[in-house]
Coordinates of C-alpha atoms and ligand atoms in Angstrom, one line a residue:
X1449 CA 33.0 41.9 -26.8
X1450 CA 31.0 42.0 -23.9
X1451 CA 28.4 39.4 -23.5
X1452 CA 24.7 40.1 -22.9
X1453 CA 22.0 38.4 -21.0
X1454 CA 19.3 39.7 -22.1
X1455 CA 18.9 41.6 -25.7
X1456 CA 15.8 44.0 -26.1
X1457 CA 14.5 44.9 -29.5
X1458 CA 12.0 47.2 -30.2
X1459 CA 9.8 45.9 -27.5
X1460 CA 6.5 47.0 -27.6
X1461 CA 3.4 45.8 -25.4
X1462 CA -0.2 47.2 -25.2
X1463 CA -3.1 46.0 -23.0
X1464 CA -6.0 46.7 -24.9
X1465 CA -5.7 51.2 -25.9
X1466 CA -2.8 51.2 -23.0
X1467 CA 0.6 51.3 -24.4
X1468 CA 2.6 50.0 -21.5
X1469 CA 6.1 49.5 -23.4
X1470 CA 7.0 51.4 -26.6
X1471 CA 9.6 50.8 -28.9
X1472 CA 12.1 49.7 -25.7
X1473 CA 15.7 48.9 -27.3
X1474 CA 18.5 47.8 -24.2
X1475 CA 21.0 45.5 -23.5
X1476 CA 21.4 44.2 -20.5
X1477 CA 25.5 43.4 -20.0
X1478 CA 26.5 39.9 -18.2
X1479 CA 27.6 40.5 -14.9
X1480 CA 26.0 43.7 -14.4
X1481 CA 24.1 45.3 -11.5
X1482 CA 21.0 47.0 -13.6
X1483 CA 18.6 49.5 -12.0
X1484 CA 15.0 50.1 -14.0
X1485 CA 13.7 53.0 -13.0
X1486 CA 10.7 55.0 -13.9
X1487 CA 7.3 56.3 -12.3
X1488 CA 4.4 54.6 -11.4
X1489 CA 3.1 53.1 -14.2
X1490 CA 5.9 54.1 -16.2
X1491 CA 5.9 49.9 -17.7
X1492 CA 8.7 48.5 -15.6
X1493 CA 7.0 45.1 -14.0
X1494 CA 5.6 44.8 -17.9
X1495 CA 9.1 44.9 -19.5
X1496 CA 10.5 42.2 -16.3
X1497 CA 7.2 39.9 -17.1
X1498 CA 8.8 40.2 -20.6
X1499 CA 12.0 38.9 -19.3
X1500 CA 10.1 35.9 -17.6
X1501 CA 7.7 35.1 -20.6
X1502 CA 5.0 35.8 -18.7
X1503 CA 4.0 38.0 -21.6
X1504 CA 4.1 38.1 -25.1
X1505 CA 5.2 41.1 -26.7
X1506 CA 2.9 43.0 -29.2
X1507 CA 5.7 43.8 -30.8
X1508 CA 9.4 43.5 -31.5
X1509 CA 11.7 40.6 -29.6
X1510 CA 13.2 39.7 -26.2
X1511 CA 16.0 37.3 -25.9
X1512 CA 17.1 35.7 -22.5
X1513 CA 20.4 34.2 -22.2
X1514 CA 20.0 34.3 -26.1
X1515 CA 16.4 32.3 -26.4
X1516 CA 12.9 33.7 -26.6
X1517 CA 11.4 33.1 -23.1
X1518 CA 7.9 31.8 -23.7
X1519 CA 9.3 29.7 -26.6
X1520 CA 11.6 28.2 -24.1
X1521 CA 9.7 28.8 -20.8
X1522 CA 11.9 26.2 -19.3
X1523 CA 15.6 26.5 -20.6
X1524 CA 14.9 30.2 -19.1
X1525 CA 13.2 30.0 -16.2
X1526 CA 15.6 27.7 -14.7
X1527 CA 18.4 29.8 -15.0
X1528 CA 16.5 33.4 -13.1
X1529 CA 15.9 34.1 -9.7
X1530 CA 12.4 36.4 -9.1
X1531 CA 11.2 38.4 -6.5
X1532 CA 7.7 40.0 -7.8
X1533 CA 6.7 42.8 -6.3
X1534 CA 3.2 41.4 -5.1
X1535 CA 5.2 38.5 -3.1
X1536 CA 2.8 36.1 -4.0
X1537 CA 3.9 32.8 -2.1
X1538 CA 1.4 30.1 -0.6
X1539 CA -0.2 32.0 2.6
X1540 CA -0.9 28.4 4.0
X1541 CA 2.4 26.9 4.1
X1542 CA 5.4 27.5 6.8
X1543 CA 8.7 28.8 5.3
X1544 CA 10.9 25.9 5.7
X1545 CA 8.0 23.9 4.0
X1546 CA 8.2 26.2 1.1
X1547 CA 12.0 26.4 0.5
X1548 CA 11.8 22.7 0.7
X1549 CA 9.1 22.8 -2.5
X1550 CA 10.7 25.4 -4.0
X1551 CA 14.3 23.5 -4.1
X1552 CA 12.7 20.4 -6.3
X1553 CA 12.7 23.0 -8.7
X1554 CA 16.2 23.8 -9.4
X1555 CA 19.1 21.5 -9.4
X1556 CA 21.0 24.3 -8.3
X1557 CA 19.3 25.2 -4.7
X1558 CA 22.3 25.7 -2.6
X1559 CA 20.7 24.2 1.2
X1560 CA 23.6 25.7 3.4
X1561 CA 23.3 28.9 1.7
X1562 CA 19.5 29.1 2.3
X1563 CA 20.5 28.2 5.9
X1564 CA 22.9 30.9 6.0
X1565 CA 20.2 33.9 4.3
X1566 CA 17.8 32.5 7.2
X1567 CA 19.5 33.4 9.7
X1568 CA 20.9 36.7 7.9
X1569 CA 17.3 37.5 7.8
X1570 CA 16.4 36.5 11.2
X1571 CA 13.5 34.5 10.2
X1572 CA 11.7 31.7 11.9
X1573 CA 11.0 28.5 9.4
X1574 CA 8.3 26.9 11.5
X1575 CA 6.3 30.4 10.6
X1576 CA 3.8 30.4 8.4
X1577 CA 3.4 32.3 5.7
X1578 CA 0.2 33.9 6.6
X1579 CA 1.3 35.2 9.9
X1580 CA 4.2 37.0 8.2
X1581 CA 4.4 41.1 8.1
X1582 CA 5.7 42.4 5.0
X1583 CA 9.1 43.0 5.5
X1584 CA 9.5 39.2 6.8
X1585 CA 7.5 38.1 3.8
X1586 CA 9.9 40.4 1.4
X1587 CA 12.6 38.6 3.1
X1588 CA 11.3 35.4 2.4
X1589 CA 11.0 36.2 -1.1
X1590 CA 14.5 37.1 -1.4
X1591 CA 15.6 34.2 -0.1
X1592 CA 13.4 31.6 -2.3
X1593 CA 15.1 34.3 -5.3
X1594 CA 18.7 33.8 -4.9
X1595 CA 18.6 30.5 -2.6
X1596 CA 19.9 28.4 -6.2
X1597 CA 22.1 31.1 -7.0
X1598 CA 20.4 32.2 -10.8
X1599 CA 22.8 33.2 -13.4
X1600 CA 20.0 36.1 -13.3
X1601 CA 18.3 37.7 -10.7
X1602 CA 14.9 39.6 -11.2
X1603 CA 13.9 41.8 -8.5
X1604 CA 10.5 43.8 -9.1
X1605 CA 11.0 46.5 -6.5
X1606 CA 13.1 44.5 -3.8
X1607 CA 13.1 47.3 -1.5
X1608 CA 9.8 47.4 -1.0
X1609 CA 8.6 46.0 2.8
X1610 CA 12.3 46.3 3.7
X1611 CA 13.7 48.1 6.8
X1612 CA 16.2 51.1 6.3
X1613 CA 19.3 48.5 7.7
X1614 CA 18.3 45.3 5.6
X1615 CA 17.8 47.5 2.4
X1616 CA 21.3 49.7 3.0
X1617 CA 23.1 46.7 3.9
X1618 CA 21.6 43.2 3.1
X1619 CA 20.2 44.2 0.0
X1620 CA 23.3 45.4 -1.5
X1621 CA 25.2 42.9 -0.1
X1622 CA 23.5 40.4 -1.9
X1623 CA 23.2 42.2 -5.5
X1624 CA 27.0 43.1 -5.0
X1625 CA 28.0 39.4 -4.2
X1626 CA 25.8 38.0 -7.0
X1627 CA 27.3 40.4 -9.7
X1628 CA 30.8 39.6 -8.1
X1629 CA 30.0 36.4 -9.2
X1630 CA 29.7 37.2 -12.8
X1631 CA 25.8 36.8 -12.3
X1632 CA 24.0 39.6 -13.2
X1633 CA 20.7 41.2 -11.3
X1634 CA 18.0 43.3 -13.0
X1635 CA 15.8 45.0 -10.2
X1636 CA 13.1 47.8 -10.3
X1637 CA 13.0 50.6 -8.0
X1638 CA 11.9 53.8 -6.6
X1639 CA 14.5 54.7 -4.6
X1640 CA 17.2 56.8 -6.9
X1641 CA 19.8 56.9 -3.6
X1642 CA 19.7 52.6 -3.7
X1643 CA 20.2 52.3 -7.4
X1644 CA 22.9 54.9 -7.4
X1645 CA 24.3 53.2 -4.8
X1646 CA 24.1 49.7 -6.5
X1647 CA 24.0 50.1 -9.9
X1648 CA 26.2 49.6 -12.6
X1649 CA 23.5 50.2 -15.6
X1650 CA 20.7 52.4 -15.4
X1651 CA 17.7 52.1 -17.6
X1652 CA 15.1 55.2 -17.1
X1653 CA 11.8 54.3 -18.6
X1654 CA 9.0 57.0 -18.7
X1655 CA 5.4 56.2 -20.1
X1656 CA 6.5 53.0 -21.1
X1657 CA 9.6 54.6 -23.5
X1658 CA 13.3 54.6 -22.7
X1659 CA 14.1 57.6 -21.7
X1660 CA 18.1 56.9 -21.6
X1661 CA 20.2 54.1 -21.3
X1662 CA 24.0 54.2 -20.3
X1663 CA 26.5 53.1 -17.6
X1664 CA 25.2 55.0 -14.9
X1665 CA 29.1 56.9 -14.4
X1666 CA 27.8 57.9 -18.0
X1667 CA 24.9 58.9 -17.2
X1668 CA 26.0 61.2 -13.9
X1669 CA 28.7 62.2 -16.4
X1670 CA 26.4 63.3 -19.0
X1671 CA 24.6 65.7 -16.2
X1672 CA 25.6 68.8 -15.0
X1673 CA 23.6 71.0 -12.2
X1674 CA 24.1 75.0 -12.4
X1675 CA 23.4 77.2 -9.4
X1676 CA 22.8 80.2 -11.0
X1677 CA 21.8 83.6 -10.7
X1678 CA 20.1 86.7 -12.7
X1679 CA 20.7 90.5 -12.7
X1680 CA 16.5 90.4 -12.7
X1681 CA 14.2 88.6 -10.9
X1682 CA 12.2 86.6 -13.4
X1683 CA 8.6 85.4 -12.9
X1684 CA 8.9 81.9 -14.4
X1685 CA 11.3 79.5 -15.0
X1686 CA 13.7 80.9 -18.0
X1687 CA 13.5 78.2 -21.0
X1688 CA 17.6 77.8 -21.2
X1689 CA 18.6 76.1 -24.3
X1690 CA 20.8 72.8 -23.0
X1691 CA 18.5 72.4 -20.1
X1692 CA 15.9 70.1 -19.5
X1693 CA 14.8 71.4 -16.2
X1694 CA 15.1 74.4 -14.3
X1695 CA 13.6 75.3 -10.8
X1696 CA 13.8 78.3 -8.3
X1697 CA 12.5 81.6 -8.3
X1698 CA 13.3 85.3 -8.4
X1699 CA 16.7 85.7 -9.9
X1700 CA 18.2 82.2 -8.4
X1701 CA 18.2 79.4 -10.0
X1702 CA 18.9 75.4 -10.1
X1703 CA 19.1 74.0 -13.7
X1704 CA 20.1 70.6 -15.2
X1705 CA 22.1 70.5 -18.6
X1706 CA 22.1 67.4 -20.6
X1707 CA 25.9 67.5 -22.2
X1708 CA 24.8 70.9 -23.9
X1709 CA 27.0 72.8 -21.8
X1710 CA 28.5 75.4 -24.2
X1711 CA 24.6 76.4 -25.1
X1712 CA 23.8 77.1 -21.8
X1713 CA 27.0 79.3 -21.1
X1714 CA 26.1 80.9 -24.4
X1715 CA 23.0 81.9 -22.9
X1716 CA 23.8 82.6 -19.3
X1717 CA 27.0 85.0 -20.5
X1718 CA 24.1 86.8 -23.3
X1719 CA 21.7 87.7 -20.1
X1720 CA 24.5 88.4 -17.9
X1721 CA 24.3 85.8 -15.4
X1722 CA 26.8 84.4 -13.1
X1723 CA 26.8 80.7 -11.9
X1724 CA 27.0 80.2 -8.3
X1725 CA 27.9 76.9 -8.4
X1726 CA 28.3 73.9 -10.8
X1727 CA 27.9 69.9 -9.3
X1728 CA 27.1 66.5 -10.4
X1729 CA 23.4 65.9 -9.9
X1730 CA 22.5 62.7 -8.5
X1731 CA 20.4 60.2 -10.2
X1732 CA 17.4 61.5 -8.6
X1733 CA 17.6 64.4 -9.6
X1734 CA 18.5 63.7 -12.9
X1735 CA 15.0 61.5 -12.9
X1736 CA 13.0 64.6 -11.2
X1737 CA 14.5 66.7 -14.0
X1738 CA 14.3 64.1 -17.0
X1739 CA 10.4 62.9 -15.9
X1740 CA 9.2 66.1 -15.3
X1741 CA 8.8 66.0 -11.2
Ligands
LIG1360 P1 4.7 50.6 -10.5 O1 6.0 51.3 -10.2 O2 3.5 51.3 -10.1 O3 4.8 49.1 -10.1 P2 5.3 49.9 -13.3 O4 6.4 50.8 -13.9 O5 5.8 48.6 -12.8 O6 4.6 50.7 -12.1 P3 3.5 48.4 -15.0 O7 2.9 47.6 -13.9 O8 4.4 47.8 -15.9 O9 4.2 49.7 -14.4 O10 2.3 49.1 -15.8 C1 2.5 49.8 -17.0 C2 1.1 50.2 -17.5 O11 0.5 49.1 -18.1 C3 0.2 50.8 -16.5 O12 -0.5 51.8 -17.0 C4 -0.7 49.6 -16.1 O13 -1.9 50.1 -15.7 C5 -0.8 48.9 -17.4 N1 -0.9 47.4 -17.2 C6 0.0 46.6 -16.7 N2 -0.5 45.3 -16.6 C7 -1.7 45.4 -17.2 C8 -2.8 44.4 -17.4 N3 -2.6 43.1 -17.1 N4 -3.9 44.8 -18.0 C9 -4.1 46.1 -18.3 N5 -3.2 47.1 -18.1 C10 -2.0 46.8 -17.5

């Protein structure tokens, strides 16, 4: 059976009249490389503040590594890596100074490999913190994140602050190597191409609700794009049972199935249409279709 790190039960979180997670169920598997994404807003940093015990939930349950994280603040914390998306580290101390405070922390700080990610990120210790631009700082943050090697790695939008080559290739390095490891990485993101890429798991939230759920090869699988077109030109977007979304114009038209298939050949046969051409959308579009644009 395969082992989880973290178990999500009915989560549910308001701030005040804002609902910012509703009735969230996942699992998150050990060893896997999990993307969260959703829109602005959608209740993602809530749900990894969750993880952290940085918040208690209104309702339902969380377990970490199978305990309740602001029961056991410390049994959990010990064991995660995080990288928040606001960066917030000490503006008044230099680098080296803070990997030095930050490795009395954890038994577990690994100094050659902090050494190593220093110089993989180009950075100068004697900096300090202050006079960092944001992609050095996002470095930094990385670094103090995966520096004691956690058993699990929180990264609220690592991407952010990063440039195209660090993101494409020392980003992904460094999720791959920690999931080859049998550690397993839960990050945030905006950028549909780097989760596809990276992912293993893919958790869509929207509103603060799951939308899905699956092994992202599931997911893709569970998706099908039509090209397709009409004998008539049609003013708006035909409602096609099986879709959730369908764009174009005129008699040409791009639509998104959800496993429905045989409904929407039903339909397309019934008003004579032909399909020009039937793909795999990606997980972007799948989001843009799923969400709404
Ligand atoms: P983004 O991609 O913009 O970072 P997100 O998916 O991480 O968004 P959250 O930061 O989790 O979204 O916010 C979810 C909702 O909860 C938003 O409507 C936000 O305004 C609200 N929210 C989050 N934290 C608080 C808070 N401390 N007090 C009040 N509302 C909050």
């Amino acid at each position: 059976m395969t082992e989880n790190v973290i178990d999500i039960h009915s989560l549910g979180r308001s701030f005040g009249k804002k609902q910012a997670l509703q009735d969230v169920t996942f699992s998150v598997p050990k060893g896997s490389v999990f993307g969260l994404v959703g829109e602005n807003g959608a209740g993602k940093t809530t749900l990894l503040k969750h993880v952290l015990g940085l918040l208690r939930a209104s309702s339902g349950s969380i377990s970490v590594f199978g305990l309740a994280p602001v029961q056991e603040p410390a049994m959990v914390l010990g064991k995660i890596g995080y990288l928040s998306e606001d960066r917030d580290l000490p503006t008044w101390m230099r680098i080296d100074q803070l990997m030095h405070y930050r490795s009395a922390f954890y038994p577990s700080w690994d100094h050659e490999y902090a050494k190593e990610l220093v110089t993989m990120f180009d950075l100068d210790v004697k900096q300090r913190i202050r006079s960092l631009s944001r992609g050095q700082l996002a470095r930094v943050g990385l670094l103090l994140a995966i520096a004691h090697r956690p058993e699990l790695l929180l990264l609220d939008e690592p991407s952010s602050g990063l440039d195209p080559v660090v993101r494409r290739d020392i980003l992904a390095a460094i999720i791959r190597t920690v999931a080859d490891e049998g550690r397993t990485v839960l990050f945030s993101s905006h950028l549909l191409d780097e989760v596809q890429r990276v992912s293993d798991h893919v958790a869509m939230l929207h509103g603060g609700q799951l939308l899905l759920c699956d092994r992202l090869e599931a997911v893709l699988a569970q998706h099908s794009r039509w090209t397709i077109r009409l004998p008539e030109m049609v003013q708006s977007a035909p409602d096609i049972p099986g879709s959730v979304s369908c764009r174009g114009e005129g008699n040409e038209w791009s639509v998104i199935c959800n496993g429905q298939h045989e409904q929407f050949q039903r339909w397309l046969s019934e008003h004579n249409g032909e399909v020009i051409e039937q793909a795999t959308p990606s997980l972007d579009e799948i989001f843009v279709a799923r969400v709404g644009g």
